[in-house]
Short mmCIF file of C-alpha atoms and ligand atoms in Angstrom, two decimals:
data_model
loop_
_atom_site.label_atom_id
_atom_site.label_comp_id
_atom_site.label_asym_id
_atom_site.label_seq_id
_atom_site.Cartn_x
_atom_site.Cartn_y
_atom_site.Cartn_z
CA MET M 30 -38.93 7.48 -9.96
CA LYS M 31 -38.52 4.86 -7.21
CA PRO M 32 -37.86 6.26 -3.81
CA GLU M 33 -34.12 5.72 -2.84
CA MET M 34 -34.19 3.19 0.08
CA ALA M 35 -32.46 4.87 3.17
CA ARG M 36 -28.90 3.36 3.20
CA GLU M 37 -27.53 2.05 6.53
CA ARG M 38 -24.30 3.54 7.94
CA LEU M 39 -21.15 1.15 7.89
CA TYR M 40 -18.09 2.35 9.74
CA LEU M 41 -14.62 1.89 9.25
CA PHE M 42 -12.07 1.33 11.82
CA ASP M 43 -8.10 1.83 10.81
CA THR M 44 -5.47 0.13 13.03
CA THR M 45 -2.39 0.51 10.65
CA LEU M 46 -0.72 2.74 13.49
CA ARG M 47 -1.50 0.07 16.11
CA ASP M 48 -1.80 -3.37 14.56
CA GLY M 49 -0.22 -2.55 11.37
CA ALA M 50 2.87 -1.30 13.64
CA GLN M 51 3.27 -5.00 14.78
CA THR M 52 4.60 -5.85 11.38
CA ASN M 53 8.12 -6.88 11.02
CA GLY M 54 10.29 -4.13 9.99
CA VAL M 55 7.70 -1.59 10.44
CA ASP M 56 8.76 1.29 12.98
CA PHE M 57 6.65 4.45 12.65
CA THR M 58 8.10 7.73 14.16
CA LEU M 59 5.58 10.28 15.75
CA ASN M 60 5.69 12.23 12.66
CA ASP M 61 4.84 9.16 10.28
CA LYS M 62 2.03 8.33 12.67
CA LEU M 63 0.80 11.98 12.29
CA THR M 64 1.07 12.07 8.85
CA ILE M 65 -0.88 8.71 8.23
CA ALA M 66 -3.70 10.04 10.85
CA GLY M 67 -3.78 12.95 8.55
CA LEU M 68 -4.36 10.88 5.42
CA LEU M 69 -6.91 8.52 6.93
CA ASP M 70 -8.81 11.52 8.26
CA GLU M 71 -8.88 13.17 4.97
CA LEU M 72 -10.03 9.97 3.16
CA GLY M 73 -13.02 9.82 5.76
CA ILE M 74 -12.40 6.90 7.98
CA ASP M 75 -14.23 7.00 11.11
CA TYR M 76 -11.99 5.65 13.54
CA VAL M 77 -8.05 5.77 13.52
CA GLU M 78 -6.38 3.75 16.33
CA GLY M 79 -3.27 5.66 16.83
CA GLY M 80 -1.48 3.32 19.39
CA TYR M 81 -0.98 2.06 22.62
CA PRO M 82 -0.53 5.06 25.24
CA GLY M 83 1.79 3.95 28.01
CA ALA M 84 3.32 1.25 26.18
CA ASN M 85 5.99 3.27 24.62
CA PRO M 86 7.34 6.72 24.31
CA THR M 87 6.39 7.50 20.83
CA ASP M 88 2.43 6.40 21.70
CA THR M 89 2.55 8.21 24.91
CA GLU M 90 3.56 11.38 23.29
CA LEU M 91 1.14 10.96 20.28
CA PHE M 92 -1.69 10.78 22.68
CA GLY M 93 -0.34 13.90 24.69
CA LYS M 94 -0.92 15.98 21.40
CA GLN M 95 -3.91 18.19 20.07
CA ARG M 96 -4.44 16.70 16.39
CA LEU M 97 -7.28 18.68 15.22
CA LEU M 98 -8.73 15.71 13.49
CA ASP M 99 -12.38 14.70 12.50
CA THR M 100 -11.87 11.18 12.69
CA THR M 101 -12.34 9.49 16.33
CA PHE M 102 -8.94 8.99 17.34
CA THR M 103 -8.73 5.94 19.43
CA ALA M 104 -6.32 4.69 22.05
CA PHE M 105 -5.75 0.98 22.35
CA GLY M 106 -5.00 -1.02 25.59
CA MET M 107 -5.76 -3.86 28.05
CA THR M 108 -8.95 -3.94 30.45
CA ARG M 109 -7.90 -3.94 34.05
CA ARG M 110 -5.60 -6.88 35.24
CA PRO M 111 -7.16 -9.75 37.15
CA GLY M 112 -7.20 -9.35 41.00
CA ARG M 113 -6.78 -5.42 40.66
CA SER M 114 -9.21 -2.81 40.97
CA ALA M 115 -9.90 -0.43 38.22
CA SER M 116 -8.94 2.67 40.28
CA ASN M 117 -5.59 0.64 41.04
CA ASP M 118 -4.34 -0.32 37.76
CA PRO M 119 -1.49 1.98 36.37
CA GLY M 120 -1.78 0.42 32.78
CA LEU M 121 -5.79 1.41 32.70
CA ALA M 122 -5.01 4.99 34.32
CA ALA M 123 -2.71 5.78 31.59
CA LEU M 124 -5.04 4.81 29.13
CA LEU M 125 -7.90 6.69 30.76
CA ASP M 126 -5.65 9.86 30.82
CA ALA M 127 -4.59 9.66 27.25
CA GLU M 128 -6.04 12.52 24.94
CA ALA M 129 -8.31 10.14 22.95
CA ASP M 130 -11.76 10.35 21.75
CA ALA M 131 -12.34 6.68 22.03
CA ILE M 132 -10.69 3.86 23.71
CA CYS M 133 -10.50 0.13 22.39
CA PHE M 134 -9.90 -2.44 25.02
CA VAL M 135 -8.55 -5.85 24.12
CA ALA M 136 -10.00 -8.59 26.53
CA LYS M 137 -9.92 -12.45 26.28
CA SER M 138 -12.93 -14.09 25.22
CA TRP M 139 -11.66 -17.95 24.86
CA ASP M 140 -11.83 -19.70 28.12
CA TYR M 141 -8.99 -21.68 27.31
CA HIS M 142 -6.90 -18.36 27.02
CA VAL M 143 -8.32 -17.04 30.17
CA ARG M 144 -7.27 -19.98 32.09
CA VAL M 145 -4.00 -20.79 30.49
CA ALA M 146 -2.49 -17.28 29.68
CA LEU M 147 -4.39 -14.99 32.17
CA GLU M 148 -4.47 -17.65 34.90
CA THR M 149 -7.78 -16.51 36.22
CA THR M 150 -11.34 -17.36 36.35
CA LEU M 151 -14.27 -16.86 33.63
CA ASP M 152 -15.94 -14.83 36.18
CA GLU M 153 -13.20 -12.32 37.06
CA ASN M 154 -12.34 -12.05 33.20
CA LEU M 155 -16.16 -11.04 32.65
CA ALA M 156 -15.79 -8.46 35.84
CA SER M 157 -12.48 -6.99 34.23
CA ILE M 158 -14.45 -6.10 31.16
CA ARG M 159 -17.37 -4.57 32.85
CA ASP M 160 -15.15 -2.37 35.45
CA SER M 161 -12.95 -1.08 32.57
CA VAL M 162 -15.94 -0.39 30.33
CA ARG M 163 -17.60 1.53 33.22
CA ALA M 164 -14.33 3.38 34.02
CA ALA M 165 -13.52 4.84 30.43
CA LYS M 166 -17.40 5.68 30.03
CA GLN M 167 -17.08 7.83 33.46
CA LYS M 168 -14.34 9.37 31.63
CA GLY M 169 -16.51 10.49 28.71
CA ARG M 170 -14.81 8.28 26.20
CA GLU M 171 -16.55 6.23 23.59
CA VAL M 172 -15.60 2.60 24.31
CA LEU M 173 -14.85 -0.31 22.21
CA LEU M 174 -14.04 -3.95 23.25
CA ASP M 175 -11.75 -5.82 20.93
CA CYS M 176 -12.67 -9.56 21.75
CA GLU M 177 -9.41 -11.46 21.29
CA HIS M 178 -9.92 -15.05 19.49
CA PHE M 179 -13.40 -14.51 19.53
CA PHE M 180 -14.22 -17.14 16.72
CA ASP M 181 -11.80 -19.82 18.11
CA GLY M 182 -13.38 -19.23 21.64
CA TYR M 183 -17.01 -19.32 20.17
CA LYS M 184 -15.98 -22.63 18.68
CA ALA M 185 -15.03 -24.03 22.30
CA ASN M 186 -17.32 -22.45 24.59
CA PRO M 187 -20.01 -20.28 22.77
CA GLU M 188 -21.81 -19.20 26.14
CA PHE M 189 -18.51 -17.51 27.55
CA ALA M 190 -17.54 -15.90 24.31
CA LEU M 191 -21.03 -14.43 24.11
CA ALA M 192 -20.90 -13.39 27.82
CA CYS M 193 -17.98 -11.30 27.15
CA ALA M 194 -19.24 -9.57 24.18
CA LYS M 195 -22.61 -9.03 25.98
CA ALA M 196 -20.78 -8.10 29.42
CA ALA M 197 -19.33 -5.01 27.36
CA TYR M 198 -22.30 -4.22 25.46
CA GLU M 199 -24.55 -4.12 28.59
CA GLU M 200 -22.07 -1.92 30.21
CA GLY M 201 -22.55 0.61 27.36
CA ALA M 202 -19.71 -0.11 25.12
CA ARG M 203 -20.31 1.71 21.60
CA TRP M 204 -18.88 -1.42 19.70
CA VAL M 205 -18.20 -4.93 20.42
CA VAL M 206 -15.47 -6.18 17.73
CA LEU M 207 -15.11 -9.82 17.15
CA CYS M 208 -11.48 -10.47 16.42
CA ASP M 209 -10.15 -13.52 14.10
CA THR M 210 -6.96 -12.96 15.92
CA ASN M 211 -5.16 -16.24 14.61
CA GLY M 212 -6.74 -15.59 11.36
CA GLY M 213 -7.64 -19.28 10.49
CA THR M 214 -11.48 -18.75 10.30
CA LEU M 215 -12.95 -19.24 7.10
CA PRO M 216 -15.87 -16.82 5.53
CA HIS M 217 -18.74 -19.24 5.92
CA GLU M 218 -17.73 -19.64 9.55
CA VAL M 219 -17.64 -16.05 10.02
CA GLU M 220 -21.12 -15.40 8.49
CA ALA M 221 -22.61 -18.27 10.73
CA ILE M 222 -20.99 -17.27 14.11
CA VAL M 223 -21.77 -13.56 13.52
CA THR M 224 -25.44 -14.11 12.57
CA GLU M 225 -25.62 -16.00 16.04
CA VAL M 226 -23.97 -12.60 17.84
CA CYS M 227 -26.30 -10.40 16.00
CA LYS M 228 -29.38 -12.28 17.87
CA VAL M 229 -27.99 -11.04 21.11
CA ILE M 230 -26.25 -7.87 20.38
CA PRO M 231 -27.66 -5.42 17.68
CA GLY M 232 -25.67 -5.41 14.55
CA ASP M 233 -25.01 -1.69 14.66
CA HIS M 234 -22.79 -2.18 17.66
CA VAL M 235 -20.95 -5.36 16.27
CA GLY M 236 -17.54 -5.08 14.37
CA ILE M 237 -15.05 -7.37 12.62
CA HIS M 238 -11.59 -7.68 13.05
CA ALA M 239 -10.13 -10.17 10.67
CA HIS M 240 -6.36 -11.53 10.02
CA ASN M 241 -5.09 -12.67 6.52
CA ASP M 242 -3.70 -16.18 7.51
CA THR M 243 -5.79 -17.77 4.92
CA GLU M 244 -5.78 -14.89 2.33
CA GLN M 245 -9.46 -14.13 3.34
CA ALA M 246 -9.59 -11.14 5.73
CA VAL M 247 -11.24 -9.09 3.30
CA ALA M 248 -13.89 -11.98 2.44
CA ASN M 249 -14.33 -12.58 6.20
CA SER M 250 -14.81 -8.72 6.70
CA LEU M 251 -17.60 -8.67 3.98
CA ALA M 252 -18.97 -11.94 5.28
CA ALA M 253 -19.42 -10.25 8.69
CA VAL M 254 -21.23 -7.41 7.24
CA ARG M 255 -23.41 -9.64 5.39
CA ALA M 256 -24.57 -11.39 8.72
CA GLY M 257 -25.00 -7.93 10.34
CA ALA M 258 -21.82 -6.52 11.58
CA ARG M 259 -21.69 -2.57 10.99
CA GLN M 260 -17.98 -1.85 12.01
CA ILE M 261 -14.92 -3.06 10.01
CA GLN M 262 -11.50 -2.90 11.18
CA GLY M 263 -8.45 -3.25 8.92
CA THR M 264 -5.22 -1.58 7.85
CA LEU M 265 -4.03 0.38 4.56
CA ASN M 266 -2.36 -2.11 2.14
CA GLY M 267 -3.38 -4.99 4.65
CA LEU M 268 -0.45 -4.16 6.86
CA GLY M 269 -0.11 -6.30 9.78
CA GLU M 270 1.81 -9.16 11.46
CA ARG M 271 2.18 -12.57 9.82
CA CYS M 272 0.17 -12.29 6.86
CA GLY M 273 -1.53 -9.06 7.67
CA ASN M 274 -4.89 -7.66 8.50
CA ALA M 275 -7.89 -7.11 6.57
CA ASN M 276 -7.02 -4.54 3.81
CA LEU M 277 -8.98 -1.34 3.75
CA VAL M 278 -7.58 -0.27 0.45
CA SER M 279 -9.52 -3.34 -1.18
CA ILE M 280 -12.72 -3.20 1.10
CA ILE M 281 -13.21 0.47 0.56
CA PRO M 282 -13.86 0.17 -3.25
CA THR M 283 -15.49 -3.03 -3.03
CA LEU M 284 -18.20 -1.31 -0.56
CA LYS M 285 -18.40 1.79 -2.79
CA LEU M 286 -18.48 0.02 -6.26
CA LYS M 287 -20.18 -3.26 -5.75
CA PRO M 288 -24.01 -2.80 -5.88
CA GLU M 289 -24.71 -5.38 -3.52
CA PHE M 290 -22.94 -3.32 -0.89
CA SER M 291 -23.15 0.21 -2.13
CA ARG M 292 -27.25 -0.04 -2.62
CA GLN M 293 -27.47 -1.13 1.13
CA PHE M 294 -24.53 0.96 2.66
CA GLU M 295 -23.12 4.17 3.09
CA ILE M 296 -19.55 4.72 4.24
CA GLY M 297 -17.68 7.95 5.30
CA VAL M 298 -15.45 7.79 1.91
CA THR M 299 -16.90 10.04 -0.74
CA ASP M 300 -16.83 9.09 -4.53
CA ALA M 301 -14.42 12.20 -4.80
CA LYS M 302 -12.21 10.61 -1.85
CA LEU M 303 -12.22 7.44 -3.49
CA LYS M 304 -10.22 8.86 -6.34
CA ASP M 305 -7.47 9.44 -3.67
CA LEU M 306 -7.12 5.76 -2.57
CA LEU M 307 -4.11 5.30 -4.93
CA HIS M 308 -2.21 8.27 -3.68
CA VAL M 309 -2.89 7.12 0.05
CA SER M 310 -1.76 3.66 -0.69
CA ARG M 311 1.35 4.83 -2.33
CA ALA M 312 2.04 7.36 0.45
CA LEU M 313 2.25 4.20 2.84
CA ASP M 314 4.46 2.32 0.73
CA GLU M 315 6.71 5.25 0.34
CA MET M 316 6.80 6.00 4.25
CA LEU M 317 7.97 2.27 4.55
CA ASN M 318 10.43 2.44 1.69
CA ARG M 319 8.69 -0.46 0.05
CA ALA M 320 7.89 -1.01 -3.63
CA PRO M 321 4.31 -1.14 -4.42
CA ASN M 322 2.60 -4.21 -4.89
CA ARG M 323 1.87 -4.31 -8.43
CA HIS M 324 -0.69 -6.81 -8.46
CA ALA M 325 -2.64 -5.16 -5.67
CA PRO M 326 -6.31 -5.05 -6.29
CA TYR M 327 -7.76 -1.86 -7.39
CA VAL M 328 -4.33 0.31 -7.06
CA GLY M 329 -1.48 -1.88 -8.09
CA GLU M 330 -0.06 -0.99 -11.48
CA SER M 331 -1.26 -4.19 -13.03
CA ALA M 332 -4.95 -3.97 -11.62
CA PHE M 333 -5.88 -2.49 -15.10
CA ALA M 334 -3.17 -3.61 -17.50
CA THR M 335 -4.00 -5.41 -20.38
CA LYS M 336 -1.48 -7.30 -22.67
CA ALA M 337 -2.70 -9.47 -25.39
CA GLY M 338 -3.36 -7.40 -28.52
CA ILE M 339 -7.00 -8.93 -29.18
CA HIS M 340 -7.97 -7.87 -25.65
CA ALA M 341 -6.63 -4.31 -25.99
CA SER M 342 -8.32 -3.63 -29.34
CA ALA M 343 -11.81 -4.61 -27.27
CA ILE M 344 -10.79 -2.51 -24.42
CA MET M 345 -10.37 0.58 -26.43
CA LYS M 346 -13.85 0.14 -28.08
CA GLU M 347 -15.50 -0.72 -24.69
CA PRO M 348 -13.40 -0.81 -21.54
CA LYS M 349 -16.33 -2.82 -19.57
CA THR M 350 -15.40 -5.72 -21.69
CA TYR M 351 -12.39 -6.85 -19.44
CA GLU M 352 -12.58 -4.11 -16.55
CA HIS M 353 -14.62 -5.03 -13.17
CA VAL M 354 -14.85 -1.22 -12.14
CA PRO M 355 -13.39 1.91 -14.04
CA PRO M 356 -10.03 2.71 -12.96
CA GLU M 357 -10.38 6.45 -12.56
CA THR M 358 -12.83 5.90 -9.61
CA VAL M 359 -10.00 4.66 -7.43
CA GLY M 360 -7.34 7.01 -8.90
CA ASN M 361 -5.75 4.23 -11.15
CA ARG M 362 -5.54 4.15 -14.89
CA ARG M 363 -6.08 1.84 -17.81
CA LYS M 364 -2.65 0.28 -18.85
CA LEU M 365 -2.35 -1.42 -22.42
CA MET M 366 0.96 -3.14 -22.17
CA VAL M 367 3.41 -3.00 -25.27
CA SER M 368 5.12 -6.20 -25.75
CA ASP M 369 5.84 -8.80 -28.30
CA GLN M 370 2.21 -9.83 -28.37
CA ALA M 371 1.10 -6.31 -28.79
CA GLY M 372 -0.82 -5.40 -31.98
CA ARG M 373 -1.21 -1.90 -33.50
CA SER M 374 -4.05 -1.03 -30.93
CA ASN M 375 -1.75 -1.47 -27.97
CA VAL M 376 0.59 0.91 -29.38
CA LEU M 377 -1.75 3.44 -30.71
CA ALA M 378 -3.31 3.48 -27.14
CA GLU M 379 -0.05 3.82 -25.47
CA LEU M 380 0.99 6.76 -27.94
CA GLU M 381 -2.32 8.46 -26.95
CA ARG M 382 -1.75 7.98 -23.25
CA ILE M 383 1.80 9.61 -23.52
CA GLY M 384 0.37 12.27 -25.44
CA LEU M 385 2.27 11.60 -28.91
CA LYS M 386 -0.02 12.78 -31.70
CA VAL M 387 0.45 10.50 -34.50
CA ASP M 388 -1.99 9.49 -37.68
CA ARG M 389 -3.24 6.05 -37.24
CA ASN M 390 -1.92 5.15 -40.64
CA ASP M 391 1.55 6.59 -40.09
CA PRO M 392 4.00 4.19 -41.42
CA ARG M 393 6.41 4.81 -38.50
CA ILE M 394 3.83 3.16 -36.44
CA ALA M 395 4.89 -0.30 -37.98
CA THR M 396 8.45 0.60 -37.62
CA LEU M 397 7.83 1.07 -34.04
CA LEU M 398 5.98 -2.11 -33.42
CA ASP M 399 8.98 -4.07 -35.42
CA VAL M 400 11.45 -2.33 -33.26
CA VAL M 401 9.68 -3.33 -30.12
CA LYS M 402 9.38 -6.83 -31.23
CA GLU M 403 13.08 -7.17 -32.10
CA ARG M 404 14.28 -5.42 -28.84
CA GLU M 405 12.04 -7.68 -27.00
CA ALA M 406 13.35 -10.80 -28.63
CA ILE M 407 16.94 -10.05 -27.23
CA GLY M 408 15.57 -9.28 -23.75
CA TYR M 409 14.10 -5.91 -23.41
CA ALA M 410 10.84 -5.95 -21.45
CA TYR M 411 8.75 -2.78 -22.36
CA GLU M 412 5.52 -3.87 -20.83
CA ALA M 413 7.41 -3.14 -17.54
CA ALA M 414 9.38 -0.15 -18.33
CA ASP M 415 6.92 2.38 -19.38
CA ALA M 416 9.63 5.36 -19.55
CA SER M 417 11.74 3.39 -21.93
CA PHE M 418 8.94 2.66 -24.25
CA ASP M 419 8.19 6.42 -24.16
CA LEU M 420 11.70 7.28 -25.32
CA LEU M 421 11.71 4.63 -27.89
CA ALA M 422 8.53 5.67 -29.36
CA ARG M 423 9.49 9.32 -29.17
CA ARG M 424 12.73 8.69 -30.97
CA THR M 425 11.16 6.59 -33.56
CA LEU M 426 9.10 9.61 -34.37
CA GLY M 427 12.00 11.89 -34.23
CA LYS M 428 11.30 13.92 -31.09
CA VAL M 429 14.03 13.46 -28.36
CA PRO M 430 16.30 16.37 -28.39
CA SER M 431 20.25 15.14 -28.16
CA TYR M 432 20.79 16.75 -24.62
CA PHE M 433 24.17 15.36 -23.63
CA ASP M 434 27.00 12.70 -24.43
CA VAL M 435 28.52 10.53 -22.33
CA VAL M 436 31.87 10.60 -23.68
CA GLN M 437 33.74 8.01 -21.65
CA PHE M 438 32.94 6.20 -18.23
CA ASP M 439 34.96 4.24 -15.74
CA VAL M 440 34.06 2.05 -13.14
CA ASN M 441 36.33 0.10 -10.74
CA VAL M 442 35.62 -2.21 -7.75
CA GLU M 443 38.32 -2.43 -5.24
CA GLN M 444 38.55 -4.75 -1.97
CA ARG M 445 40.77 -3.82 0.72
CA TYR M 446 41.35 -3.34 4.53
CA ASN M 447 40.26 -0.10 5.88
CA ALA M 448 41.83 1.64 8.99
CA LEU M 449 40.01 -0.64 11.40
CA GLY M 450 41.59 -3.65 9.71
CA GLU M 451 37.96 -5.01 8.20
CA ARG M 452 37.86 -6.17 4.75
CA VAL M 453 35.53 -3.57 2.60
CA THR M 454 34.50 -3.30 -1.07
CA VAL M 455 34.00 0.00 -2.61
CA SER M 456 33.52 1.08 -5.89
CA MET M 457 34.34 4.56 -7.84
CA ALA M 458 33.02 5.71 -10.88
CA VAL M 459 34.42 8.58 -13.18
CA VAL M 460 32.06 10.12 -15.80
CA LYS M 461 33.04 12.40 -18.97
CA VAL M 462 30.06 14.21 -20.16
CA LYS M 463 29.59 16.53 -23.00
CA VAL M 464 26.99 19.05 -22.55
CA GLY M 465 26.80 21.46 -25.44
CA ASP M 466 30.42 22.94 -25.67
CA GLU M 467 31.12 22.00 -22.12
CA THR M 468 33.12 19.01 -21.24
CA LEU M 469 32.28 17.95 -17.52
CA ILE M 470 34.18 15.09 -15.50
CA SER M 471 32.43 13.74 -12.39
CA ALA M 472 33.43 11.29 -9.85
CA GLY M 473 31.20 9.00 -7.62
CA GLU M 474 31.85 6.56 -5.04
CA GLY M 475 29.10 4.09 -3.85
CA ASN M 476 28.68 0.71 -2.23
CA GLY M 477 28.50 -1.03 -5.57
CA PRO M 478 29.53 -0.21 -9.00
CA VAL M 479 26.14 0.68 -10.46
CA ASN M 480 25.41 2.96 -7.35
CA ALA M 481 28.88 4.74 -8.16
CA LEU M 482 28.07 5.10 -11.72
CA ASP M 483 24.51 6.57 -10.97
CA LEU M 484 26.05 9.12 -8.59
CA ALA M 485 28.85 10.27 -10.98
CA LEU M 486 26.39 10.50 -13.67
CA ARG M 487 23.91 12.38 -11.63
CA LYS M 488 26.40 14.77 -9.80
CA ASP M 489 26.99 17.41 -12.85
CA LEU M 490 24.86 17.76 -16.16
CA GLY M 491 25.69 21.38 -16.44
CA LYS M 492 22.62 23.47 -17.56
CA TYR M 493 20.31 20.25 -16.84
CA GLN M 494 21.35 19.73 -13.28
CA ARG M 495 18.34 21.65 -11.94
CA TYR M 496 15.71 19.40 -13.71
CA ILE M 497 17.36 16.24 -12.11
CA ASN M 498 17.78 17.39 -8.63
CA GLY M 499 14.75 15.58 -7.32
CA LEU M 500 15.58 12.44 -9.21
CA GLU M 501 15.92 9.47 -6.95
CA LEU M 502 16.45 5.67 -7.87
CA THR M 503 13.95 3.60 -5.88
CA ASP M 504 14.37 0.20 -7.06
CA TYR M 505 16.93 -1.85 -9.02
CA ARG M 506 16.15 -5.46 -10.20
CA VAL M 507 18.34 -7.70 -12.09
CA ARG M 508 17.81 -10.89 -14.18
CA ILE M 509 19.89 -13.10 -16.25
CA LEU M 510 18.34 -14.13 -19.33
CA ASP M 511 19.05 -16.87 -21.42
CA ALA M 512 18.88 -15.59 -24.90
CA GLY M 513 20.23 -17.95 -27.26
CA THR M 514 23.98 -18.34 -27.39
CA GLU M 515 24.89 -16.35 -24.46
CA ALA M 516 23.33 -15.30 -21.32
CA VAL M 517 22.46 -11.45 -21.08
CA THR M 518 21.44 -9.46 -18.05
CA ARG M 519 18.30 -7.48 -18.07
CA VAL M 520 18.17 -4.35 -15.51
CA LEU M 521 15.06 -2.55 -14.45
CA ILE M 522 15.36 0.61 -12.58
CA GLU M 523 12.57 2.43 -11.08
CA SER M 524 13.07 6.07 -10.17
CA GLN M 525 10.97 8.88 -8.67
CA ASP M 526 11.22 12.58 -8.83
CA GLU M 527 10.21 15.29 -6.48
CA THR M 528 6.48 15.06 -7.68
CA GLY M 529 6.18 11.50 -6.40
CA GLU M 530 5.98 10.57 -10.08
CA ARG M 531 7.44 7.01 -10.67
CA TRP M 532 8.82 5.53 -14.00
CA THR M 533 10.88 2.25 -14.81
CA THR M 534 13.44 2.06 -17.36
CA VAL M 535 15.28 -1.05 -19.17
CA GLY M 536 18.71 -1.98 -20.08
CA VAL M 537 19.90 -5.32 -21.65
CA SER M 538 23.52 -6.50 -22.36
CA PRO M 539 25.94 -9.27 -21.52
CA ASN M 540 27.58 -6.71 -19.32
CA ILE M 541 25.54 -5.95 -15.99
CA ILE M 542 27.26 -2.46 -16.00
CA ASP M 543 26.35 -1.69 -19.40
CA ALA M 544 22.75 -2.88 -19.04
CA SER M 545 22.68 -0.46 -16.04
CA PHE M 546 24.23 2.37 -17.79
CA GLN M 547 21.51 2.20 -20.28
CA ALA M 548 18.74 2.04 -17.68
CA LEU M 549 20.12 4.79 -16.05
CA MET M 550 20.47 6.96 -19.13
CA ASP M 551 16.84 6.32 -20.10
CA SER M 552 15.76 7.43 -16.51
CA ILE M 553 17.42 10.69 -16.83
CA VAL M 554 16.62 11.58 -20.39
CA TYR M 555 12.93 10.56 -19.76
CA LYS M 556 12.97 13.13 -16.88
CA LEU M 557 14.26 15.97 -19.23
CA VAL M 558 11.74 15.13 -21.79
CA LYS M 559 8.92 15.25 -19.18
CA ALA M 560 10.44 18.37 -17.58
CA GLY M 561 10.24 20.09 -21.28
CA ALA M 562 13.94 20.62 -21.32
CA THR M 563 15.11 21.72 -24.56
CA ALA M 564 18.85 21.01 -26.04
ZN1 ZN C 27 -5.11 -7.66 15.30
#
């Protein structure tokens, strides 16, 4: 047996809570920050940057707390201001006093910015770096220096950019992090410049912080590693201002699953924890109330989805034929989509996945395939609506109990003046449902007709109510289709329950309320089937 070569340690630094928090529309509470820090710690991220103590009350409070995490919890802030001593700078004092394991300073490394933005001399900038690193080391903190605009600075004045990096390293900073702050540097440039830096500073003290403005932040991070850098900074789901930061959710599996990296490097994320990646990614989306990116590499719903029938039969025989890594390694799953292009193999695979046992030669499979094709021709989209397909399959095979009947519903939209004299539009829905021998009438008021109908439908389902209490509508999409002689509306509804499971249902009709009603009904019935409710 060949002796295993000792692998080098590569460190991961997450800045979701600091750089990611710069994103438009993102506003983490203290609790959000503690939850995300906990998830990152569990995952095995080496450094978690919590924020900027002294800059806002949330971050100040966060760094006043005991956190009991294994990760190196890092505070971010500026080096001492020009013209001040380190002991006479209140911003620096707040940073040094924060309950942090490490301090990440940010300093300018582009001469143009030093002169124009900071209005000081290059020497004073270098002195500020040295003094700040020294002060933090004296406080017993691990120190990192983010060299802002490093790549643009290096192109303009390589001596000065390198001098900034060296000043921090020589003063004892554990890491000198090269930042592509404007995000415009390309992978081959990153590789060339990091190679030069690593001739002056050992690579196991060099980090990369890439932004995604040319959609190459992940590639730039990997290029830096190839050139010798040993720390990667990034965020969950690539969160960050403008086009975002390097996406750790793509970087981590690449480092773990691509032999070029996995043979050479070891990271703090174990194989077992890698399986939690999808969950961690979705948890952040949920906190931000965002629909997950279906096309996200590795963790997206479509990342391992195959549509065409001919591919599907190959995938069932040998998954490697169309998958670059096994989906289970990152907690995802293979998805064979049922659509008008579908062959028998897609349908069979989908039936197996949802746990419906059917003989391969059962004539009802051909019936199901025909029904799917007919319905897709009039606008249904089963590849997007997994739960509606599940119900259609069960119905075709005769396996959905008749739980309840909506005898009648009524929706109205009213525009009027309210007590403040403002013009408002409100909707009311009344639903009459028959559950067994019981007839239930519920009303709901909402900001729109579908919202009102949804609330009324889910208000009282009698003996089934307990199954749907945790049901929540998380996304609603409408498309107008031109299907032959008249325009029809397709509604896709995404729902979620108390376990965090999500599913999508579809409805199609010339009338938008009717299409929405079909999708809402499918969502509720799917939940009841899933919960094992009996009629
Ligand atoms: Zn940044």
